[in-house]
Short mmCIF file of C-alpha atoms and ligand atoms in Angstrom, two decimals:
data_model
loop_
_atom_site.label_atom_id
_atom_site.label_comp_id
_atom_site.label_asym_id
_atom_site.label_seq_id
_atom_site.Cartn_x
_atom_site.Cartn_y
_atom_site.Cartn_z
CA MET A 1 32.40 100.51 16.29
CA VAL A 2 34.14 102.16 19.24
CA LYS A 3 35.54 105.66 19.54
CA VAL A 4 38.91 105.85 21.23
CA GLY A 5 40.58 109.17 21.98
CA VAL A 6 44.23 110.01 22.45
CA LEU A 7 44.89 112.96 24.74
CA ALA A 8 46.90 115.34 22.58
CA LEU A 9 48.33 117.90 24.97
CA GLN A 10 51.88 116.55 24.70
CA GLY A 11 53.82 113.41 23.87
CA ALA A 12 53.63 110.49 21.45
CA VAL A 13 50.13 111.12 20.08
CA ARG A 14 50.50 110.19 16.42
CA GLU A 15 52.09 106.84 17.25
CA HIS A 16 49.12 105.86 19.42
CA VAL A 17 46.73 106.88 16.67
CA THR A 18 48.56 104.55 14.26
CA CYS A 19 48.46 101.63 16.71
CA LEU A 20 44.75 102.07 17.41
CA GLN A 21 43.66 102.24 13.81
CA ALA A 22 41.40 99.34 12.86
CA PRO A 23 38.19 98.90 10.86
CA ASP A 24 36.05 98.87 14.00
CA VAL A 25 37.80 101.79 15.73
CA GLU A 26 37.37 105.49 15.20
CA VAL A 27 40.41 107.27 16.62
CA ILE A 28 39.97 110.81 17.87
CA VAL A 29 42.81 113.22 18.65
CA VAL A 30 41.59 114.97 21.80
CA LYS A 31 42.51 118.62 22.12
CA LYS A 32 39.32 119.99 23.63
CA ILE A 33 37.36 119.05 26.72
CA GLU A 34 34.11 118.77 24.71
CA GLN A 35 35.58 115.90 22.70
CA LEU A 36 35.65 113.64 25.77
CA SER A 37 31.88 113.25 25.68
CA GLU A 38 31.96 111.40 22.35
CA LEU A 39 34.54 108.82 23.44
CA ASP A 40 34.21 105.22 24.60
CA GLY A 41 37.81 105.05 25.83
CA LEU A 42 40.88 107.24 26.21
CA VAL A 43 44.65 106.82 25.87
CA LEU A 44 47.04 108.98 27.90
CA PRO A 45 50.33 108.97 26.00
CA GLY A 46 53.91 109.07 27.21
CA GLY A 47 55.88 112.28 27.33
CA GLU A 48 56.75 114.17 30.47
CA SER A 49 54.23 113.88 33.27
CA THR A 50 55.07 117.23 34.88
CA THR A 51 54.67 119.03 31.54
CA MET A 52 51.50 117.13 30.82
CA ARG A 53 50.10 118.05 34.21
CA ARG A 54 50.92 121.72 33.57
CA LEU A 55 49.04 121.57 30.28
CA ILE A 56 46.15 119.67 31.88
CA ASP A 57 45.86 122.50 34.39
CA LYS A 58 46.31 125.23 31.78
CA TYR A 59 43.48 123.88 29.62
CA GLU A 60 41.36 122.89 32.65
CA PHE A 61 41.31 119.22 31.74
CA LEU A 62 41.81 117.79 35.25
CA GLU A 63 38.20 117.57 36.44
CA PRO A 64 36.80 116.54 33.02
CA LEU A 65 39.39 113.74 32.80
CA LYS A 66 38.52 112.56 36.31
CA ALA A 67 34.82 112.67 35.43
CA PHE A 68 35.48 110.71 32.24
CA ALA A 69 37.28 107.99 34.21
CA ALA A 70 34.60 107.96 36.91
CA SER A 71 31.89 107.45 34.29
CA GLY A 72 33.02 103.87 33.75
CA LYS A 73 34.96 104.31 30.54
CA PRO A 74 38.34 102.62 30.06
CA VAL A 75 41.59 104.58 30.24
CA PHE A 76 45.02 103.37 29.09
CA GLY A 77 48.18 105.20 30.17
CA THR A 78 51.66 104.58 28.81
CA CYS A 79 54.79 105.78 30.62
CA ALA A 80 54.02 109.39 31.63
CA GLY A 81 50.35 108.41 31.15
CA LEU A 82 50.85 105.67 33.75
CA ILE A 83 52.29 108.28 36.14
CA LEU A 84 49.19 110.44 35.62
CA MET A 85 46.99 107.45 36.54
CA ALA A 86 48.76 106.39 39.76
CA LYS A 87 47.31 107.28 43.16
CA ASP A 88 50.78 107.64 44.66
CA ILE A 89 54.03 108.90 43.20
CA VAL A 90 57.27 108.42 45.17
CA GLY A 91 58.47 111.79 46.46
CA GLN A 92 55.25 113.67 45.66
CA ASN A 93 52.47 114.59 48.01
CA GLU A 94 49.68 113.60 45.70
CA GLY A 95 48.89 111.93 42.41
CA HIS A 96 47.48 113.61 39.31
CA LEU A 97 44.33 111.80 38.14
CA SER A 98 44.77 109.18 40.89
CA LEU A 99 42.84 106.46 39.08
CA MET A 100 44.79 103.33 39.97
CA ASN A 101 45.66 102.03 43.38
CA MET A 102 49.42 101.85 42.92
CA THR A 103 52.64 103.64 43.80
CA VAL A 104 54.96 104.58 40.97
CA GLU A 105 58.51 105.81 40.91
CA ARG A 106 59.49 108.13 38.07
CA ASN A 107 62.69 107.64 36.07
CA ALA A 108 63.21 104.45 38.01
CA PHE A 109 65.89 102.89 35.81
CA GLY A 110 68.45 105.64 36.41
CA ARG A 111 70.80 107.21 33.92
CA GLN A 112 72.54 103.98 32.89
CA ARG A 113 69.37 102.59 31.47
CA GLU A 114 67.70 105.72 30.14
CA SER A 115 66.31 103.88 27.16
CA PHE A 116 66.23 100.26 26.07
CA GLU A 117 64.00 97.61 24.51
CA ALA A 118 62.87 94.22 25.74
CA ASP A 119 60.42 91.45 24.87
CA LEU A 120 57.99 90.93 27.71
CA MET A 121 55.36 88.48 28.76
CA VAL A 122 52.10 90.35 29.21
CA THR A 123 49.08 88.49 30.57
CA ASP A 124 46.33 88.14 27.94
CA VAL A 125 48.38 90.15 25.43
CA GLY A 126 51.34 87.95 24.42
CA ASP A 127 54.53 86.13 25.43
CA ASP A 128 56.88 88.33 23.46
CA VAL A 129 55.46 91.84 23.49
CA ARG A 130 58.03 94.36 22.27
CA ALA A 131 58.50 97.11 24.84
CA VAL A 132 60.44 100.35 24.50
CA PHE A 133 61.46 101.95 27.80
CA ILE A 134 62.39 105.64 27.81
CA ARG A 135 63.19 107.26 31.17
CA ALA A 136 60.55 104.87 32.35
CA PRO A 137 58.74 104.73 35.67
CA LEU A 138 58.23 101.52 37.66
CA ILE A 139 55.22 100.37 39.63
CA LYS A 140 56.63 99.82 43.12
CA GLU A 141 53.44 98.69 44.88
CA VAL A 142 49.91 97.77 43.91
CA GLY A 143 46.68 97.61 45.90
CA GLU A 144 44.61 94.45 46.13
CA ASN A 145 42.37 95.08 43.13
CA VAL A 146 45.25 95.73 40.81
CA GLU A 147 46.34 92.86 38.59
CA ILE A 148 50.03 92.77 37.70
CA ILE A 149 50.14 91.85 34.02
CA SER A 150 53.84 92.23 33.27
CA LYS A 151 57.19 92.30 35.01
CA PHE A 152 60.70 93.06 33.81
CA ASN A 153 63.60 91.86 35.99
CA ASP A 154 61.13 91.19 38.80
CA GLU A 155 59.80 94.77 38.74
CA ILE A 156 56.23 95.61 37.80
CA VAL A 157 55.92 97.33 34.43
CA ALA A 158 52.25 96.85 33.52
CA ALA A 159 49.02 96.56 35.49
CA ARG A 160 45.27 96.55 35.15
CA GLU A 161 42.63 97.63 37.64
CA GLY A 162 39.23 96.92 36.15
CA ARG A 163 38.80 99.33 33.25
CA PHE A 164 42.15 101.02 33.84
CA LEU A 165 45.26 99.79 32.06
CA ALA A 166 48.80 101.13 32.40
CA CYS A 167 52.31 100.25 31.33
CA SER A 168 55.63 101.91 32.06
CA PHE A 169 56.92 101.42 28.50
CA HIS A 170 55.87 102.55 25.03
CA PRO A 171 53.99 99.90 23.03
CA GLU A 172 53.14 102.65 20.53
CA LEU A 173 56.77 102.92 19.40
CA THR A 174 56.79 99.42 17.92
CA ASP A 175 54.96 97.63 15.12
CA ASP A 176 53.44 95.31 17.69
CA HIS A 177 49.86 96.54 18.13
CA ARG A 178 48.64 93.80 20.46
CA PHE A 179 48.62 95.97 23.59
CA HIS A 180 46.38 98.50 21.83
CA GLN A 181 44.15 95.74 20.49
CA TYR A 182 43.78 94.46 24.05
CA PHE A 183 42.73 97.95 25.19
CA VAL A 184 40.27 98.29 22.31
CA LYS A 185 38.73 94.99 23.45
CA MET A 186 38.36 96.43 26.97
CA VAL A 187 36.66 99.49 25.47
CA ALA A 188 34.29 97.39 23.38
CA GLN A 189 33.37 95.24 26.39
CA ALA A 190 32.72 98.29 28.58
CA LYS A 191 30.58 99.78 25.84
CA LEU A 192 28.59 96.56 25.49
CA LYS A 193 27.96 96.43 29.22
CA GLY A 194 26.69 99.97 28.96
CA VAL A 195 28.18 102.75 31.02
CA LYS A 196 26.76 105.95 32.42
CA SER A 197 27.29 108.82 30.03
CA VAL A 198 29.77 111.52 31.03
N1 LIG B 1 60.18 110.31 32.76
C1 LIG B 1 58.92 110.79 32.28
C2 LIG B 1 58.07 111.35 33.41
O1 LIG B 1 58.44 111.29 34.52
C3 LIG B 1 58.16 109.71 31.56
C4 LIG B 1 58.94 109.29 30.34
C5 LIG B 1 58.09 108.85 29.21
O2 LIG B 1 56.88 109.05 29.13
N2 LIG B 1 58.78 108.32 28.23
O3 LIG B 1 57.02 111.85 33.17
#
């Protein structure tokens, strides 16, 4: 049994909860800092990264989230969640949680392609993973420890760095739950290996 939280300050929370639900997973909607201590893994949903950051600051979540990530527990960010996880954001002086060694560009598809769907190859997840892109960011550069796990039109749209997983699209808006199952596996493995408590 693993406990996986979904940060519920803003964005597509309910959809992630649905995708994570499984007999061996307890899903927790995280609204308070204290809830982080009971989790084995955390999902940062999509939404609007600037709004999310404002709410993170308002409810003083920044340091507790950084501590959670530093404790060795897996974190999965989708879309705005990916932006929160990147060390560098094009046009900004600094990242938010700065967990993954990568540079992201917000709203990278421009107005013509505000929102669209595609089937993607994602390493260790599937050859035809349904992806919904909504004002999506792109990963423009990755550091050496970051594994690129999916590309769309030659651009990086999903990556993993150890226990950190991020994608620029919304797997939670489809019936395809394989991306979430992959994350749950990462959480179970990290739990088995034993991590420092927060
Ligand atoms: N464009 C949003 C941002 O910059 C992300 C969009 C999304 O999460 N669907 O935060």
